[in-house]
Amino acid sequence: MEAAQKRLTEESDILNALENHQFAIWLQPQVEMTSGKLVMRKCYWRIQQPDGSWDLPDGLIDRIECCGLMVTVGHWVLEESCRLLAAWQERGIMLPLSVNLSALQLMHPNMVADMLELLTRYRIQPGTLILEVTESRRIDDPHAAVAILRPLRNAGVRVALDDFGMATQGCVSCSI
């Protein structure tokens, strides 16, 4: 009973954080070493702490997954990323943005339709959104993952493997 109550409290806290704008997108520049030129940015999300600071506490992603909210939080991250990209593109900035995509998000039945809808709604230019599939979360069927990603690649989304080589993953993933 205590574990169930804890999970409900965590779920409520996460949903409240989303509703109350306590999640934020943080950007890390990716710079070409030889020229010093900014070549892309990587998107990270953080949550506001009680002291006002922003952080991603240890275990938060696991708690979000355990509460069944990774798809919800992940969709928020994808939408905020597309909104940001659209604002850049309206000002003529065609800098790519890389966003992590968990295996849970990738394998969700509505992921492709939702992502294509975001690309259309925000008029994201081909080649400017990079989805980094996190290999730290297990993908049971890499062939299915490749098939899921194909329509997104056809729509101009670039695909990368995040932290490639940090976990065990079959070489079939390289064909993404």
PDB file of N, CA and C in Angstrom, residues 42-129:
ATOM      1  N   LYS A  42      22.311  20.587 -28.512  1.00  0.00           N
ATOM      2  CA  LYS A  42      21.688  19.392 -27.952  1.00  0.00           C
ATOM      3  C   LYS A  42      20.723  19.835 -26.864  1.00  0.00           C
ATOM      4  N   CYS A  43      19.540  19.249 -26.904  1.00  0.00           N
ATOM      5  CA  CYS A  43      18.473  19.601 -25.977  1.00  0.00           C
ATOM      6  C   CYS A  43      18.535  18.700 -24.745  1.00  0.00           C
ATOM      7  N   TYR A  44      18.462  19.328 -23.599  1.00  0.00           N
ATOM      8  CA  TYR A  44      18.332  18.617 -22.331  1.00  0.00           C
ATOM      9  C   TYR A  44      17.155  19.226 -21.594  1.00  0.00           C
ATOM     10  N   TRP A  45      16.516  18.452 -20.755  1.00  0.00           N
ATOM     11  CA  TRP A  45      15.447  19.037 -19.943  1.00  0.00           C
ATOM     12  C   TRP A  45      15.817  18.930 -18.487  1.00  0.00           C
ATOM     13  N   ARG A  46      15.359  19.932 -17.772  1.00  0.00           N
ATOM     14  CA  ARG A  46      15.633  20.027 -16.345  1.00  0.00           C
ATOM     15  C   ARG A  46      14.335  20.350 -15.618  1.00  0.00           C
ATOM     16  N   ILE A  47      14.328  20.098 -14.324  1.00  0.00           N
ATOM     17  CA  ILE A  47      13.169  20.400 -13.494  1.00  0.00           C
ATOM     18  C   ILE A  47      13.606  21.376 -12.405  1.00  0.00           C
ATOM     19  N   GLN A  48      12.728  22.323 -12.126  1.00  0.00           N
ATOM     20  CA  GLN A  48      13.049  23.319 -11.104  1.00  0.00           C
ATOM     21  C   GLN A  48      12.979  22.677  -9.725  1.00  0.00           C
ATOM     22  N   GLN A  49      14.018  22.933  -8.947  1.00  0.00           N
ATOM     23  CA  GLN A  49      14.126  22.389  -7.596  1.00  0.00           C
ATOM     24  C   GLN A  49      13.473  23.344  -6.593  1.00  0.00           C
ATOM     25  N   PRO A  50      13.160  22.862  -5.408  1.00  0.00           N
ATOM     26  CA  PRO A  50      12.540  23.729  -4.396  1.00  0.00           C
ATOM     27  C   PRO A  50      13.345  25.003  -4.089  1.00  0.00           C
ATOM     28  N   ASP A  51      14.678  24.934  -4.241  1.00  0.00           N
ATOM     29  CA  ASP A  51      15.501  26.121  -3.964  1.00  0.00           C
ATOM     30  C   ASP A  51      15.583  27.075  -5.158  1.00  0.00           C
ATOM     31  N   GLY A  52      14.870  26.740  -6.257  1.00  0.00           N
ATOM     32  CA  GLY A  52      14.862  27.594  -7.443  1.00  0.00           C
ATOM     33  C   GLY A  52      15.882  27.207  -8.492  1.00  0.00           C
ATOM     34  N   SER A  53      16.808  26.320  -8.163  1.00  0.00           N
ATOM     35  CA  SER A  53      17.806  25.878  -9.135  1.00  0.00           C
ATOM     36  C   SER A  53      17.161  24.888 -10.107  1.00  0.00           C
ATOM     37  N   TRP A  54      17.887  24.588 -11.182  1.00  0.00           N
ATOM     38  CA  TRP A  54      17.399  23.655 -12.199  1.00  0.00           C
ATOM     39  C   TRP A  54      18.342  22.468 -12.246  1.00  0.00           C
ATOM     40  N   ASP A  55      17.789  21.261 -12.278  1.00  0.00           N
ATOM     41  CA  ASP A  55      18.620  20.066 -12.230  1.00  0.00           C
ATOM     42  C   ASP A  55      17.816  18.896 -12.782  1.00  0.00           C
ATOM     43  N   LEU A  56      18.496  17.817 -13.059  1.00  0.00           N
ATOM     44  CA  LEU A  56      17.848  16.544 -13.369  1.00  0.00           C
ATOM     45  C   LEU A  56      18.291  15.586 -12.273  1.00  0.00           C
ATOM     46  N   PRO A  57      17.500  15.469 -11.211  1.00  0.00           N
ATOM     47  CA  PRO A  57      17.903  14.648 -10.067  1.00  0.00           C
ATOM     48  C   PRO A  57      18.134  13.188 -10.453  1.00  0.00           C
ATOM     49  N   ASP A  58      19.089  12.572  -9.771  1.00  0.00           N
ATOM     50  CA  ASP A  58      19.345  11.149  -9.979  1.00  0.00           C
ATOM     51  C   ASP A  58      18.055  10.365  -9.806  1.00  0.00           C
ATOM     52  N   GLY A  59      17.800   9.474 -10.727  1.00  0.00           N
ATOM     53  CA  GLY A  59      16.647   8.596 -10.617  1.00  0.00           C
ATOM     54  C   GLY A  59      15.342   9.182 -11.127  1.00  0.00           C
ATOM     55  N   LEU A  60      15.331  10.469 -11.528  1.00  0.00           N
ATOM     56  CA  LEU A  60      14.066  11.066 -11.974  1.00  0.00           C
ATOM     57  C   LEU A  60      13.533  10.376 -13.224  1.00  0.00           C
ATOM     58  N   ILE A  61      14.403  10.097 -14.175  1.00  0.00           N
ATOM     59  CA  ILE A  61      13.940   9.446 -15.405  1.00  0.00           C
ATOM     60  C   ILE A  61      13.373   8.071 -15.081  1.00  0.00           C
ATOM     61  N   ASP A  62      14.025   7.328 -14.207  1.00  0.00           N
ATOM     62  CA  ASP A  62      13.497   6.017 -13.806  1.00  0.00           C
ATOM     63  C   ASP A  62      12.139   6.153 -13.134  1.00  0.00           C
ATOM     64  N   ARG A  63      11.982   7.174 -12.283  1.00  0.00           N
ATOM     65  CA  ARG A  63      10.685   7.384 -11.616  1.00  0.00           C
ATOM     66  C   ARG A  63       9.607   7.766 -12.627  1.00  0.00           C
ATOM     67  N   ILE A  64       9.982   8.587 -13.611  1.00  0.00           N
ATOM     68  CA  ILE A  64       9.021   8.965 -14.649  1.00  0.00           C
ATOM     69  C   ILE A  64       8.592   7.726 -15.423  1.00  0.00           C
ATOM     70  N   GLU A  65       9.547   6.864 -15.753  1.00  0.00           N
ATOM     71  CA  GLU A  65       9.210   5.622 -16.455  1.00  0.00           C
ATOM     72  C   GLU A  65       8.335   4.720 -15.594  1.00  0.00           C
ATOM     73  N   CYS A  66       8.673   4.571 -14.314  1.00  0.00           N
ATOM     74  CA  CYS A  66       7.892   3.710 -13.412  1.00  0.00           C
ATOM     75  C   CYS A  66       6.456   4.199 -13.265  1.00  0.00           C
ATOM     76  N   CYS A  67       6.267   5.505 -13.337  1.00  0.00           N
ATOM     77  CA  CYS A  67       4.913   6.074 -13.232  1.00  0.00           C
ATOM     78  C   CYS A  67       4.164   6.002 -14.559  1.00  0.00           C
ATOM     79  N   GLY A  68       4.840   5.536 -15.610  1.00  0.00           N
ATOM     80  CA  GLY A  68       4.196   5.454 -16.917  1.00  0.00           C
ATOM     81  C   GLY A  68       4.048   6.806 -17.603  1.00  0.00           C
ATOM     82  N   LEU A  69       4.925   7.757 -17.259  1.00  0.00           N
ATOM     83  CA  LEU A  69       4.795   9.111 -17.796  1.00  0.00           C
ATOM     84  C   LEU A  69       5.897   9.499 -18.781  1.00  0.00           C
ATOM     85  N   MET A  70       6.758   8.546 -19.169  1.00  0.00           N
ATOM     86  CA  MET A  70       7.853   8.900 -20.072  1.00  0.00           C
ATOM     87  C   MET A  70       7.334   9.406 -21.414  1.00  0.00           C
ATOM     88  N   VAL A  71       6.286   8.805 -21.932  1.00  0.00           N
ATOM     89  CA  VAL A  71       5.743   9.251 -23.218  1.00  0.00           C
ATOM     90  C   VAL A  71       5.181  10.665 -23.079  1.00  0.00           C
ATOM     91  N   THR A  72       4.495  10.945 -21.981  1.00  0.00           N
ATOM     92  CA  THR A  72       3.925  12.275 -21.748  1.00  0.00           C
ATOM     93  C   THR A  72       5.025  13.329 -21.618  1.00  0.00           C
ATOM     94  N   VAL A  73       6.010  13.063 -20.777  1.00  0.00           N
ATOM     95  CA  VAL A  73       7.111  14.008 -20.590  1.00  0.00           C
ATOM     96  C   VAL A  73       7.920  14.120 -21.884  1.00  0.00           C
ATOM     97  N   GLY A  74       8.167  12.985 -22.532  1.00  0.00           N
ATOM     98  CA  GLY A  74       8.911  12.991 -23.789  1.00  0.00           C
ATOM     99  C   GLY A  74       8.214  13.794 -24.872  1.00  0.00           C
ATOM    100  N   HIS A  75       6.889  13.701 -24.938  1.00  0.00           N
ATOM    101  CA  HIS A  75       6.140  14.482 -25.926  1.00  0.00           C
ATOM    102  C   HIS A  75       6.290  15.973 -25.628  1.00  0.00           C
ATOM    103  N   TRP A  76       6.246  16.329 -24.351  1.00  0.00           N
ATOM    104  CA  TRP A  76       6.447  17.732 -23.983  1.00  0.00           C
ATOM    105  C   TRP A  76       7.816  18.210 -24.464  1.00  0.00           C
ATOM    106  N   VAL A  77       8.849  17.398 -24.250  1.00  0.00           N
ATOM    107  CA  VAL A  77      10.203  17.764 -24.684  1.00  0.00           C
ATOM    108  C   VAL A  77      10.245  17.924 -26.200  1.00  0.00           C
ATOM    109  N   LEU A  78       9.641  16.983 -26.934  1.00  0.00           N
ATOM    110  CA  LEU A  78       9.639  17.066 -28.397  1.00  0.00           C
ATOM    111  C   LEU A  78       8.889  18.305 -28.876  1.00  0.00           C
ATOM    112  N   GLU A  79       7.746  18.590 -28.266  1.00  0.00           N
ATOM    113  CA  GLU A  79       6.983  19.769 -28.693  1.00  0.00           C
ATOM    114  C   GLU A  79       7.735  21.062 -28.384  1.00  0.00           C
ATOM    115  N   GLU A  80       8.311  21.165 -27.198  1.00  0.00           N
ATOM    116  CA  GLU A  80       9.081  22.367 -26.862  1.00  0.00           C
ATOM    117  C   GLU A  80      10.282  22.516 -27.796  1.00  0.00           C
ATOM    118  N   SER A  81      10.899  21.404 -28.154  1.00  0.00           N
ATOM    119  CA  SER A  81      12.040  21.439 -29.071  1.00  0.00           C
ATOM    120  C   SER A  81      11.609  21.919 -30.449  1.00  0.00           C
ATOM    121  N   CYS A  82      10.476  21.427 -30.932  1.00  0.00           N
ATOM    122  CA  CYS A  82       9.962  21.868 -32.235  1.00  0.00           C
ATOM    123  C   CYS A  82       9.569  23.343 -32.191  1.00  0.00           C
ATOM    124  N   ARG A  83       8.980  23.780 -31.094  1.00  0.00           N
ATOM    125  CA  ARG A  83       8.618  25.197 -30.939  1.00  0.00           C
ATOM    126  C   ARG A  83       9.876  26.069 -31.003  1.00  0.00           C
ATOM    127  N   LEU A  84      10.936  25.626 -30.340  1.00  0.00           N
ATOM    128  CA  LEU A  84      12.197  26.356 -30.341  1.00  0.00           C
ATOM    129  C   LEU A  84      12.815  26.384 -31.739  1.00  0.00           C
ATOM    130  N   LEU A  85      12.843  25.235 -32.396  1.00  0.00           N
ATOM    131  CA  LEU A  85      13.369  25.161 -33.761  1.00  0.00           C
ATOM    132  C   LEU A  85      12.593  26.079 -34.695  1.00  0.00           C
ATOM    133  N   ALA A  86      11.271  26.089 -34.574  1.00  0.00           N
ATOM    134  CA  ALA A  86      10.433  26.939 -35.424  1.00  0.00           C
ATOM    135  C   ALA A  86      10.769  28.415 -35.212  1.00  0.00           C
ATOM    136  N   ALA A  87      10.975  28.809 -33.967  1.00  0.00           N
ATOM    137  CA  ALA A  87      11.328  30.205 -33.675  1.00  0.00           C
ATOM    138  C   ALA A  87      12.674  30.562 -34.306  1.00  0.00           C
ATOM    139  N   TRP A  88      13.634  29.651 -34.216  1.00  0.00           N
ATOM    140  CA  TRP A  88      14.928  29.894 -34.861  1.00  0.00           C
ATOM    141  C   TRP A  88      14.744  30.028 -36.364  1.00  0.00           C
ATOM    142  N   GLN A  89      14.002  29.090 -36.943  1.00  0.00           N
ATOM    143  CA  GLN A  89      13.851  29.059 -38.390  1.00  0.00           C
ATOM    144  C   GLN A  89      13.118  30.287 -38.911  1.00  0.00           C
ATOM    145  N   GLU A  90      12.187  30.826 -38.138  1.00  0.00           N
ATOM    146  CA  GLU A  90      11.513  32.067 -38.531  1.00  0.00           C
ATOM    147  C   GLU A  90      12.500  33.225 -38.614  1.00  0.00           C
ATOM    148  N   ARG A  91      13.590  33.152 -37.863  1.00  0.00           N
ATOM    149  CA  ARG A  91      14.625  34.188 -37.890  1.00  0.00           C
ATOM    150  C   ARG A  91      15.775  33.816 -38.826  1.00  0.00           C
ATOM    151  N   GLY A  92      15.599  32.744 -39.603  1.00  0.00           N
ATOM    152  CA  GLY A  92      16.617  32.346 -40.565  1.00  0.00           C
ATOM    153  C   GLY A  92      17.749  31.522 -39.982  1.00  0.00           C
ATOM    154  N   ILE A  93      17.592  31.050 -38.767  1.00  0.00           N
ATOM    155  CA  ILE A  93      18.627  30.230 -38.125  1.00  0.00           C
ATOM    156  C   ILE A  93      18.302  28.761 -38.387  1.00  0.00           C
ATOM    157  N   MET A  94      19.141  28.104 -39.160  1.00  0.00           N
ATOM    158  CA  MET A  94      18.894  26.707 -39.533  1.00  0.00           C
ATOM    159  C   MET A  94      19.812  25.752 -38.780  1.00  0.00           C
ATOM    160  N   LEU A  95      20.111  26.085 -37.555  1.00  0.00           N
ATOM    161  CA  LEU A  95      20.986  25.279 -36.711  1.00  0.00           C
ATOM    162  C   LEU A  95      20.253  24.016 -36.263  1.00  0.00           C
ATOM    163  N   PRO A  96      20.824  22.835 -36.486  1.00  0.00           N
ATOM    164  CA  PRO A  96      20.162  21.602 -36.046  1.00  0.00           C
ATOM    165  C   PRO A  96      20.042  21.524 -34.523  1.00  0.00           C
ATOM    166  N   LEU A  97      19.004  20.839 -34.090  1.00  0.00           N
ATOM    167  CA  LEU A  97      18.764  20.593 -32.667  1.00  0.00           C
ATOM    168  C   LEU A  97      18.623  19.093 -32.464  1.00  0.00           C
ATOM    169  N   SER A  98      19.381  18.568 -31.524  1.00  0.00           N
ATOM    170  CA  SER A  98      19.370  17.147 -31.210  1.00  0.00           C
ATOM    171  C   SER A  98      18.571  16.920 -29.928  1.00  0.00           C
ATOM    172  N   VAL A  99      17.649  15.956 -29.980  1.00  0.00           N
ATOM    173  CA  VAL A  99      16.754  15.673 -28.859  1.00  0.00           C
ATOM    174  C   VAL A  99      16.787  14.174 -28.570  1.00  0.00           C
ATOM    175  N   ASN A 100      16.922  13.807 -27.302  1.00  0.00           N
ATOM    176  CA  ASN A 100      16.901  12.395 -26.930  1.00  0.00           C
ATOM    177  C   ASN A 100      15.499  11.816 -27.067  1.00  0.00           C
ATOM    178  N   LEU A 101      15.448  10.561 -27.466  1.00  0.00           N
ATOM    179  CA  LEU A 101      14.198   9.822 -27.610  1.00  0.00           C
ATOM    180  C   LEU A 101      14.404   8.463 -26.956  1.00  0.00           C
ATOM    181  N   SER A 102      13.646   8.186 -25.902  1.00  0.00           N
ATOM    182  CA  SER A 102      13.809   6.909 -25.203  1.00  0.00           C
ATOM    183  C   SER A 102      13.177   5.777 -26.004  1.00  0.00           C
ATOM    184  N   ALA A 103      13.582   4.565 -25.691  1.00  0.00           N
ATOM    185  CA  ALA A 103      12.992   3.394 -26.338  1.00  0.00           C
ATOM    186  C   ALA A 103      11.495   3.328 -26.063  1.00  0.00           C
ATOM    187  N   LEU A 104      11.074   3.730 -24.868  1.00  0.00           N
ATOM    188  CA  LEU A 104       9.641   3.738 -24.559  1.00  0.00           C
ATOM    189  C   LEU A 104       8.892   4.683 -25.480  1.00  0.00           C
ATOM    190  N   GLN A 105       9.461   5.859 -25.732  1.00  0.00           N
ATOM    191  CA  GLN A 105       8.829   6.794 -26.656  1.00  0.00           C
ATOM    192  C   GLN A 105       8.837   6.225 -28.070  1.00  0.00           C
ATOM    193  N   LEU A 106       9.989   5.714 -28.471  1.00  0.00           N
ATOM    194  CA  LEU A 106      10.143   5.195 -29.826  1.00  0.00           C
ATOM    195  C   LEU A 106       9.120   4.114 -30.130  1.00  0.00           C
ATOM    196  N   MET A 107       8.900   3.217 -29.194  1.00  0.00           N
ATOM    197  CA  MET A 107       8.024   2.077 -29.441  1.00  0.00           C
ATOM    198  C   MET A 107       6.549   2.373 -29.148  1.00  0.00           C
ATOM    199  N   HIS A 108       6.228   3.593 -28.728  1.00  0.00           N
ATOM    200  CA  HIS A 108       4.832   3.947 -28.464  1.00  0.00           C
ATOM    201  C   HIS A 108       4.063   3.979 -29.789  1.00  0.00           C
ATOM    202  N   PRO A 109       2.861   3.397 -29.832  1.00  0.00           N
ATOM    203  CA  PRO A 109       2.124   3.283 -31.097  1.00  0.00           C
ATOM    204  C   PRO A 109       1.808   4.617 -31.782  1.00  0.00           C
ATOM    205  N   ASN A 110       1.707   5.707 -31.042  1.00  0.00           N
ATOM    206  CA  ASN A 110       1.364   6.998 -31.653  1.00  0.00           C
ATOM    207  C   ASN A 110       2.575   7.874 -31.945  1.00  0.00           C
ATOM    208  N   MET A 111       3.774   7.378 -31.672  1.00  0.00           N
ATOM    209  CA  MET A 111       4.956   8.224 -31.772  1.00  0.00           C
ATOM    210  C   MET A 111       5.140   8.821 -33.159  1.00  0.00           C
ATOM    211  N   VAL A 112       5.068   8.008 -34.198  1.00  0.00           N
ATOM    212  CA  VAL A 112       5.319   8.513 -35.547  1.00  0.00           C
ATOM    213  C   VAL A 112       4.266   9.544 -35.933  1.00  0.00           C
ATOM    214  N   ALA A 113       3.000   9.228 -35.726  1.00  0.00           N
ATOM    215  CA  ALA A 113       1.932  10.172 -36.077  1.00  0.00           C
ATOM    216  C   ALA A 113       2.077  11.472 -35.290  1.00  0.00           C
ATOM    217  N   ASP A 114       2.365  11.367 -33.995  1.00  0.00           N
ATOM    218  CA  ASP A 114       2.538  12.568 -33.169  1.00  0.00           C
ATOM    219  C   ASP A 114       3.723  13.401 -33.649  1.00  0.00           C
ATOM    220  N   MET A 115       4.829  12.736 -33.964  1.00  0.00           N
ATOM    221  CA  MET A 115       6.024  13.452 -34.403  1.00  0.00           C
ATOM    222  C   MET A 115       5.799  14.109 -35.759  1.00  0.00           C
ATOM    223  N   LEU A 116       5.156  13.402 -36.683  1.00  0.00           N
ATOM    224  CA  LEU A 116       4.864  13.986 -37.995  1.00  0.00           C
ATOM    225  C   LEU A 116       3.941  15.195 -37.854  1.00  0.00           C
ATOM    226  N   GLU A 117       2.999  15.111 -36.916  1.00  0.00           N
ATOM    227  CA  GLU A 117       2.092  16.236 -36.677  1.00  0.00           C
ATOM    228  C   GLU A 117       2.865  17.442 -36.143  1.00  0.00           C
ATOM    229  N   LEU A 118       3.811  17.221 -35.240  1.00  0.00           N
ATOM    230  CA  LEU A 118       4.632  18.319 -34.722  1.00  0.00           C
ATOM    231  C   LEU A 118       5.482  18.942 -35.832  1.00  0.00           C
ATOM    232  N   LEU A 119       6.062  18.106 -36.678  1.00  0.00           N
ATOM    233  CA  LEU A 119       6.877  18.618 -37.784  1.00  0.00           C
ATOM    234  C   LEU A 119       6.050  19.508 -38.699  1.00  0.00           C
ATOM    235  N   THR A 120       4.814  19.082 -38.974  1.00  0.00           N
ATOM    236  CA  THR A 120       3.925  19.860 -39.840  1.00  0.00           C
ATOM    237  C   THR A 120       3.464  21.137 -39.144  1.00  0.00           C
ATOM    238  N   ARG A 121       2.995  21.014 -37.917  1.00  0.00           N
ATOM    239  CA  ARG A 121       2.471  22.176 -37.193  1.00  0.00           C
ATOM    240  C   ARG A 121       3.522  23.274 -37.053  1.00  0.00           C
ATOM    241  N   TYR A 122       4.755  22.884 -36.746  1.00  0.00           N
ATOM    242  CA  TYR A 122       5.801  23.880 -36.527  1.00  0.00           C
ATOM    243  C   TYR A 122       6.640  24.150 -37.777  1.00  0.00           C
ATOM    244  N   ARG A 123       6.306  23.493 -38.883  1.00  0.00           N
ATOM    245  CA  ARG A 123       6.995  23.690 -40.168  1.00  0.00           C
ATOM    246  C   ARG A 123       8.512  23.530 -40.023  1.00  0.00           C
ATOM    247  N   ILE A 124       8.897  22.433 -39.424  1.00  0.00           N
ATOM    248  CA  ILE A 124      10.318  22.166 -39.184  1.00  0.00           C
ATOM    249  C   ILE A 124      10.994  21.802 -40.502  1.00  0.00           C
ATOM    250  N   GLN A 125      12.068  22.511 -40.797  1.00  0.00           N
ATOM    251  CA  GLN A 125      12.803  22.276 -42.031  1.00  0.00           C
ATOM    252  C   GLN A 125      13.537  20.932 -41.968  1.00  0.00           C
ATOM    253  N   PRO A 126      13.546  20.199 -43.077  1.00  0.00           N
ATOM    254  CA  PRO A 126      14.246  18.908 -43.107  1.00  0.00           C
ATOM    255  C   PRO A 126      15.718  19.064 -42.716  1.00  0.00           C
ATOM    256  N   GLY A 127      16.186  18.088 -41.961  1.00  0.00           N
ATOM    257  CA  GLY A 127      17.588  18.048 -41.567  1.00  0.00           C
ATOM    258  C   GLY A 127      17.927  18.843 -40.320  1.00  0.00           C
ATOM    259  N   THR A 128      16.944  19.552 -39.750  1.00  0.00           N
ATOM    260  CA  THR A 128      17.262  20.384 -38.584  1.00  0.00           C
ATOM    261  C   THR A 128      16.893  19.732 -37.257  1.00  0.00           C
ATOM    262  N   LEU A 129      16.103  18.682 -37.279  1.00  0.00           N
ATOM    263  CA  LEU A 129      15.773  17.960 -36.048  1.00  0.00           C
ATOM    264  C   LEU A 129      16.487  16.614 -36.066  1.00  0.00           C
TER     265      LEU A 129
END
